[in-house]
Amino acid sequence: MSRLLDRYGAWALVTGASDGIGEATARRLAAEGFSLLLVARRQARLRELAAELAAAHRVQVETLALDLGTPEGVAALLQASAAQDIGVLVTAAGFGTSGSFLTSQAEDELAMVDVNCRAVLAMTHHFAQRFAGRGRGGIVLFSSLVAFQGVPNSANYAATKAYVQSLAEGIGPELRARGVDVLAVAPGPVRSGFAARAGMRMGATDSPGTVAKGLLEALGRRSLVRPGLLSKLLEFALTFLPRRGRVWMMGKVMSGMARADHAG
Ligand SMILES: NC(=O)c1ccc[n+]([C@@H]2O[C@H](COP(=O)([O-])OP(=O)(O)OC[C@H]3O[C@@H](n4cnc5c(N)ncnc54)[C@H](OP(=O)(O)O)[C@@H]3O)[C@@H](O)[C@H]2O)c1
């Protein structure tokens, strides 16, 4: 039996499973023998992936198409997931924006707070209690390279990731005492649907598969993982700078990544 299946039990819930890192993590979990509850808005993509994974790995795969940017969507997820004895929660649903703060649309930025922070907190709070009650569980939260300093040209996205990083660090010790592992994942640039939605142009990237492999190896062993070579290299390049130097450097990097048509 796989280490993770043995440690947490048979079911994993993966949000953001219709694309990128969430999809890659779902694929690896199914290969390890987990049954899955897959969540995102695009039902057709979820159903296609579910059929493929169920056939390839002989596991149960269920899908839930809903919008985590709404309180109703989050409530529906918590209600629907009561039927399975979930042991692993992977909260990969999220998105970013890029460009000038002054010309950004307030509703887009607030929607990002709803998906990246509000929904993540609601799910984490709910499953922390369920997992503590059963005495075991694993929670994977998505931070980022950008979480560790302010980032000009992607200020609110970086702030949502700082929130998640801080949340993971804060709840980790408390939940560990109840048998629940919390892992913050801080990738660098990853090739996925993320860049197009954020209006970013990425150069070198890690693959979603690399991130999924790194996070599943770290789950239950560490509290923070920087999966992939790029995330480690970029963090090393920033390590010796004071915080305001990190902000300056990330602003330079991000001004090159924000596409002109999104830069405002
Ligand atoms: N890619 C990177 O460079 C990078 C770097 C560091 C951290 N991260 C973080 O890693 C996580 C995964 O990103 P990714 O690269 O895999 O992005 P992605 O390829 O764009 O995938 C995002 C996933 O989130 C789902 N999603 C977005 N909005 C949603 C909503 N309102 N309700 C439900 N599901 C929603 C999308 O599905 P639907 O569109 O079908 O709803 C999709 O499955 C995010 O939290 C991101 O911030 C990414």
Short mmCIF file of C-alpha atoms and ligand atoms in Angstrom, two decimals:
data_model
loop_
_atom_site.label_atom_id
_atom_site.label_comp_id
_atom_site.label_asym_id
_atom_site.label_seq_id
_atom_site.Cartn_x
_atom_site.Cartn_y
_atom_site.Cartn_z
CA MET A 1 0.00 0.00 0.00
CA SER A 2 1.23 3.53 -0.72
CA ARG A 3 2.57 5.58 2.20
CA LEU A 4 -0.11 8.24 1.76
CA LEU A 5 -3.00 5.78 1.43
CA ASP A 6 -1.84 4.03 4.58
CA ARG A 7 -1.45 7.30 6.46
CA TYR A 8 -4.68 9.07 5.50
CA GLY A 9 -7.26 6.59 4.18
CA ALA A 10 -8.90 5.98 0.86
CA TRP A 11 -10.44 9.27 -0.35
CA ALA A 12 -8.88 12.55 -1.48
CA LEU A 13 -10.68 15.77 -2.44
CA VAL A 14 -8.91 17.87 -5.06
CA THR A 15 -10.11 21.35 -6.01
CA GLY A 16 -8.87 22.87 -9.25
CA ALA A 17 -8.78 19.37 -10.74
CA SER A 18 -9.81 20.45 -14.26
CA ASP A 19 -6.36 21.89 -15.08
CA GLY A 20 -2.72 22.39 -14.11
CA ILE A 21 -1.41 21.41 -10.69
CA GLY A 22 -4.76 20.14 -9.37
CA GLU A 23 -5.20 17.83 -12.36
CA ALA A 24 -1.61 16.55 -12.08
CA THR A 25 -2.06 15.91 -8.35
CA ALA A 26 -5.32 14.05 -8.99
CA ARG A 27 -3.52 11.86 -11.53
CA ARG A 28 -0.78 10.93 -9.05
CA LEU A 29 -3.23 10.30 -6.22
CA ALA A 30 -5.28 7.96 -8.43
CA ALA A 31 -2.10 6.11 -9.40
CA GLU A 32 -1.41 5.64 -5.67
CA GLY A 33 -4.87 4.06 -5.28
CA PHE A 34 -6.87 6.98 -3.87
CA SER A 35 -10.53 7.36 -4.74
CA LEU A 36 -11.20 10.96 -5.68
CA LEU A 37 -13.69 13.76 -5.43
CA LEU A 38 -12.73 16.22 -8.17
CA VAL A 39 -13.89 19.85 -8.01
CA ALA A 40 -13.79 22.80 -10.44
CA ARG A 41 -16.28 24.74 -12.59
CA ARG A 42 -15.72 22.92 -15.92
CA GLN A 43 -17.82 19.79 -15.62
CA ALA A 44 -16.90 18.33 -19.03
CA ARG A 45 -13.17 18.37 -18.19
CA LEU A 46 -13.79 16.85 -14.76
CA ARG A 47 -15.95 14.07 -16.21
CA GLU A 48 -13.37 13.24 -18.87
CA LEU A 49 -10.59 13.04 -16.28
CA ALA A 50 -12.79 11.01 -13.91
CA ALA A 51 -13.57 8.42 -16.58
CA GLU A 52 -9.90 8.14 -17.54
CA LEU A 53 -8.63 7.73 -13.96
CA ALA A 54 -11.37 5.31 -12.90
CA ALA A 55 -10.61 3.07 -15.88
CA ALA A 56 -6.83 3.27 -15.56
CA HIS A 57 -6.52 2.75 -11.80
CA ARG A 58 -9.78 0.99 -10.79
CA VAL A 59 -10.62 3.66 -8.21
CA GLN A 60 -13.88 5.52 -7.60
CA VAL A 61 -13.86 9.04 -9.03
CA GLU A 62 -16.68 11.51 -8.49
CA THR A 63 -16.99 15.06 -9.78
CA LEU A 64 -18.52 18.27 -8.46
CA ALA A 65 -18.85 21.24 -10.79
CA LEU A 66 -19.23 24.43 -8.78
CA ASP A 67 -17.90 27.94 -8.34
CA LEU A 68 -15.73 28.31 -5.24
CA GLY A 69 -15.95 32.08 -5.63
CA THR A 70 -19.47 32.00 -4.18
CA PRO A 71 -20.60 31.12 -0.64
CA GLU A 72 -23.20 28.80 -2.22
CA GLY A 73 -20.49 26.92 -4.12
CA VAL A 74 -18.41 26.44 -1.00
CA ALA A 75 -21.44 25.32 1.02
CA ALA A 76 -22.39 22.83 -1.72
CA LEU A 77 -18.88 21.37 -1.67
CA LEU A 78 -18.86 20.91 2.10
CA GLN A 79 -22.30 19.31 1.99
CA ALA A 80 -21.56 16.98 -0.95
CA SER A 81 -18.27 15.81 0.53
CA ALA A 82 -19.97 14.56 3.70
CA ALA A 83 -20.75 11.27 1.92
CA GLN A 84 -17.09 10.17 1.66
CA ASP A 85 -14.53 9.57 4.38
CA ILE A 86 -12.09 12.12 2.92
CA GLY A 87 -8.54 11.89 4.30
CA VAL A 88 -6.64 14.30 2.04
CA LEU A 89 -7.67 17.81 1.00
CA VAL A 90 -5.79 19.45 -1.89
CA THR A 91 -6.93 23.07 -2.39
CA ALA A 92 -5.44 23.80 -5.82
CA ALA A 93 -8.29 25.97 -7.18
CA GLY A 94 -7.04 29.51 -7.50
CA PHE A 95 -6.11 32.23 -9.95
CA GLY A 96 -4.03 35.37 -10.27
CA THR A 97 -4.07 38.75 -11.95
CA SER A 98 -1.24 40.98 -13.13
CA GLY A 99 -0.66 44.60 -14.04
CA SER A 100 -1.21 47.99 -12.49
CA PHE A 101 -3.17 48.06 -9.22
CA LEU A 102 -4.67 51.47 -10.06
CA THR A 103 -6.26 50.28 -13.29
CA SER A 104 -7.27 46.84 -12.05
CA GLN A 105 -10.96 46.00 -11.69
CA ALA A 106 -12.03 45.88 -8.05
CA GLU A 107 -14.52 43.07 -8.73
CA ASP A 108 -11.79 40.86 -10.26
CA GLU A 109 -9.51 41.43 -7.27
CA LEU A 110 -12.31 40.75 -4.78
CA ALA A 111 -13.30 37.58 -6.67
CA MET A 112 -9.69 36.44 -6.31
CA VAL A 113 -9.83 36.97 -2.55
CA ASP A 114 -13.04 34.87 -2.52
CA VAL A 115 -11.45 31.92 -4.37
CA ASN A 116 -7.85 32.10 -3.10
CA CYS A 117 -8.60 33.01 0.54
CA ARG A 118 -12.25 32.79 1.58
CA ALA A 119 -12.97 29.40 0.01
CA VAL A 120 -9.60 28.03 1.15
CA LEU A 121 -10.28 29.11 4.73
CA ALA A 122 -13.81 27.64 4.70
CA MET A 123 -12.56 24.28 3.38
CA THR A 124 -9.54 24.23 5.69
CA HIS A 125 -11.64 25.02 8.75
CA HIS A 126 -14.22 22.36 7.88
CA PHE A 127 -11.75 19.59 7.07
CA ALA A 128 -9.42 20.44 9.97
CA GLN A 129 -12.30 19.60 12.28
CA ARG A 130 -13.28 16.45 10.37
CA PHE A 131 -9.69 15.24 10.22
CA ALA A 132 -9.01 16.02 13.89
CA GLY A 133 -12.15 14.03 14.73
CA ARG A 134 -10.92 10.94 12.85
CA GLY A 135 -7.36 11.46 14.20
CA ARG A 136 -5.64 11.71 10.83
CA GLY A 137 -5.66 13.69 7.60
CA GLY A 138 -3.55 15.78 5.24
CA ILE A 139 -4.25 19.35 4.09
CA VAL A 140 -2.38 20.83 1.12
CA LEU A 141 -2.50 24.62 0.75
CA PHE A 142 -1.13 26.60 -2.20
CA SER A 143 1.27 29.37 -1.36
CA SER A 144 3.76 30.59 -3.97
CA LEU A 145 7.20 32.08 -4.50
CA VAL A 146 5.36 35.43 -4.48
CA ALA A 147 3.98 34.83 -0.95
CA PHE A 148 7.15 35.87 0.86
CA GLN A 149 7.26 39.59 -0.06
CA GLY A 150 5.05 42.20 -1.71
CA VAL A 151 5.02 42.00 -5.52
CA PRO A 152 4.47 45.15 -7.63
CA ASN A 153 2.35 44.38 -10.72
CA SER A 154 0.71 41.44 -8.98
CA ALA A 155 0.09 42.97 -5.58
CA ASN A 156 -3.25 41.45 -4.63
CA TYR A 157 -2.40 37.97 -5.96
CA ALA A 158 0.82 37.96 -3.91
CA ALA A 159 -1.16 39.16 -0.89
CA THR A 160 -3.65 36.25 -1.25
CA LYS A 161 -0.72 33.82 -1.31
CA ALA A 162 0.89 35.49 1.74
CA TYR A 163 -2.42 34.89 3.51
CA VAL A 164 -2.38 31.19 2.64
CA GLN A 165 1.29 30.80 3.62
CA SER A 166 0.65 32.44 6.99
CA LEU A 167 -2.48 30.36 7.57
CA ALA A 168 -0.58 27.14 6.87
CA GLU A 169 2.27 28.09 9.22
CA GLY A 170 -0.15 29.10 11.95
CA ILE A 171 -2.43 26.06 11.96
CA GLY A 172 0.31 23.50 11.28
CA PRO A 173 1.55 22.94 14.85
CA GLU A 174 -1.97 22.95 16.32
CA LEU A 175 -3.28 20.36 13.87
CA ARG A 176 -0.15 18.19 13.99
CA ALA A 177 -0.94 17.54 17.66
CA ARG A 178 -4.30 16.09 16.46
CA GLY A 179 -2.78 13.84 13.79
CA VAL A 180 -3.40 16.24 10.89
CA ASP A 181 -0.56 17.25 8.54
CA VAL A 182 -0.60 20.69 6.88
CA LEU A 183 1.64 21.35 3.88
CA ALA A 184 2.24 24.74 2.24
CA VAL A 185 3.33 24.39 -1.41
CA ALA A 186 5.30 27.31 -2.85
CA PRO A 187 5.97 26.78 -6.56
CA GLY A 188 7.75 29.20 -8.87
CA PRO A 189 6.35 29.66 -12.41
CA VAL A 190 4.46 26.56 -13.59
CA ARG A 191 3.10 25.94 -17.10
CA SER A 192 -0.64 25.52 -16.66
CA GLY A 193 -3.81 27.48 -17.34
CA PHE A 194 -2.66 29.99 -14.71
CA ALA A 195 -0.61 32.38 -16.90
CA ALA A 196 -3.35 32.88 -19.51
CA ARG A 197 -5.97 33.66 -16.87
CA ALA A 198 -3.58 35.99 -14.99
CA GLY A 199 -2.53 37.79 -18.16
CA MET A 200 1.11 36.78 -17.59
CA ARG A 201 3.80 35.73 -20.00
CA MET A 202 6.09 33.13 -18.44
CA GLY A 203 9.57 32.21 -19.64
CA ALA A 204 11.11 29.19 -17.93
CA THR A 205 8.58 27.06 -16.07
CA ASP A 206 8.28 23.87 -14.05
CA SER A 207 5.67 21.30 -15.06
CA PRO A 208 2.49 20.63 -13.06
CA GLY A 209 3.64 17.00 -12.78
CA THR A 210 6.86 18.07 -11.05
CA VAL A 211 4.87 20.14 -8.56
CA ALA A 212 2.44 17.27 -7.90
CA LYS A 213 5.29 14.80 -7.35
CA GLY A 214 7.12 17.18 -5.00
CA LEU A 215 4.09 17.98 -2.91
CA LEU A 216 2.99 14.37 -2.46
CA GLU A 217 6.51 13.36 -1.43
CA ALA A 218 6.53 16.19 1.14
CA LEU A 219 3.05 15.62 2.56
CA GLY A 220 3.31 14.24 6.11
CA ARG A 221 7.06 14.89 6.21
CA ARG A 222 7.43 18.67 5.94
CA SER A 223 5.41 21.83 6.49
CA LEU A 224 6.67 23.74 3.40
CA VAL A 225 7.83 22.50 0.03
CA ARG A 226 9.24 24.43 -2.93
CA PRO A 227 8.67 21.87 -5.66
CA GLY A 228 10.74 21.99 -8.83
CA LEU A 229 14.13 23.40 -9.68
CA LEU A 230 12.94 26.89 -10.60
CA SER A 231 11.20 27.59 -7.31
CA LYS A 232 14.40 26.66 -5.44
CA LEU A 233 16.67 28.68 -7.75
CA LEU A 234 14.48 31.78 -7.62
CA GLU A 235 14.12 31.62 -3.85
CA PHE A 236 17.91 31.24 -3.52
CA ALA A 237 18.39 34.33 -5.72
CA LEU A 238 16.20 36.31 -3.30
CA THR A 239 17.49 34.84 -0.04
CA PHE A 240 20.22 37.33 0.74
CA LEU A 241 18.20 40.45 -0.11
CA PRO A 242 16.50 42.48 2.61
CA ARG A 243 12.72 42.48 2.31
CA ARG A 244 12.54 45.77 0.37
CA GLY A 245 15.20 44.40 -2.00
CA ARG A 246 13.03 41.34 -2.56
CA VAL A 247 10.06 43.61 -3.34
CA TRP A 248 12.15 45.57 -5.84
CA MET A 249 13.46 42.40 -7.50
CA MET A 250 10.02 40.77 -7.73
CA GLY A 251 8.64 44.02 -9.19
CA LYS A 252 11.29 43.86 -11.93
CA VAL A 253 10.50 40.22 -12.65
CA MET A 254 6.75 40.81 -12.68
CA SER A 255 6.89 43.89 -14.91
CA GLY A 256 8.49 41.61 -17.51
CA MET A 257 5.81 38.97 -17.02
CA ALA A 258 2.67 41.17 -17.03
CA ARG A 259 1.41 41.27 -20.61
CA ALA A 260 0.93 44.76 -22.03
CA ASP A 261 -2.76 44.13 -22.73
CA HIS A 262 -3.29 43.32 -19.05
CA ALA A 263 -0.86 45.83 -17.56
CA GLY A 264 -3.44 48.63 -17.59
N1 LIG B 1 1.01 28.24 -12.26
C1 LIG B 1 1.86 28.89 -11.48
O1 LIG B 1 2.83 29.52 -11.97
C2 LIG B 1 1.66 28.90 -9.98
C3 LIG B 1 2.75 29.30 -9.17
C4 LIG B 1 2.58 29.33 -7.80
C5 LIG B 1 1.36 28.97 -7.23
N2 LIG B 1 0.33 28.58 -8.03
C6 LIG B 1 -0.96 28.24 -7.39
O2 LIG B 1 -1.24 26.89 -7.66
C7 LIG B 1 -2.65 26.70 -7.69
C8 LIG B 1 -3.04 25.96 -8.97
O3 LIG B 1 -2.71 26.79 -10.07
P1 LIG B 1 -2.52 26.18 -11.54
O4 LIG B 1 -1.19 26.64 -12.03
O5 LIG B 1 -2.82 24.73 -11.56
O6 LIG B 1 -3.65 27.01 -12.32
P2 LIG B 1 -4.67 26.54 -13.48
O7 LIG B 1 -4.01 25.60 -14.42
O8 LIG B 1 -5.25 27.82 -14.01
O9 LIG B 1 -5.78 25.75 -12.68
C9 LIG B 1 -6.61 26.41 -11.78
C10 LIG B 1 -7.73 25.49 -11.36
O10 LIG B 1 -8.58 26.20 -10.45
C11 LIG B 1 -9.92 26.06 -10.87
N3 LIG B 1 -10.69 27.25 -10.50
C12 LIG B 1 -10.38 28.54 -10.78
N4 LIG B 1 -11.35 29.35 -10.35
C13 LIG B 1 -12.30 28.56 -9.76
C14 LIG B 1 -13.55 28.80 -9.13
N5 LIG B 1 -14.05 30.05 -9.02
N6 LIG B 1 -14.25 27.76 -8.65
C15 LIG B 1 -13.77 26.49 -8.78
N7 LIG B 1 -12.60 26.20 -9.37
C16 LIG B 1 -11.88 27.22 -9.86
C17 LIG B 1 -9.84 25.91 -12.40
O11 LIG B 1 -10.94 25.19 -12.89
P3 LIG B 1 -12.19 25.81 -13.67
O12 LIG B 1 -11.68 26.91 -14.54
O13 LIG B 1 -12.72 24.62 -14.42
O14 LIG B 1 -13.10 26.27 -12.59
C18 LIG B 1 -8.58 25.04 -12.53
O15 LIG B 1 -8.91 23.68 -12.36
C19 LIG B 1 -3.29 28.10 -7.57
O16 LIG B 1 -3.67 28.31 -6.23
C20 LIG B 1 -2.15 29.03 -7.92
O17 LIG B 1 -2.28 30.26 -7.27
C21 LIG B 1 0.45 28.53 -9.39
#
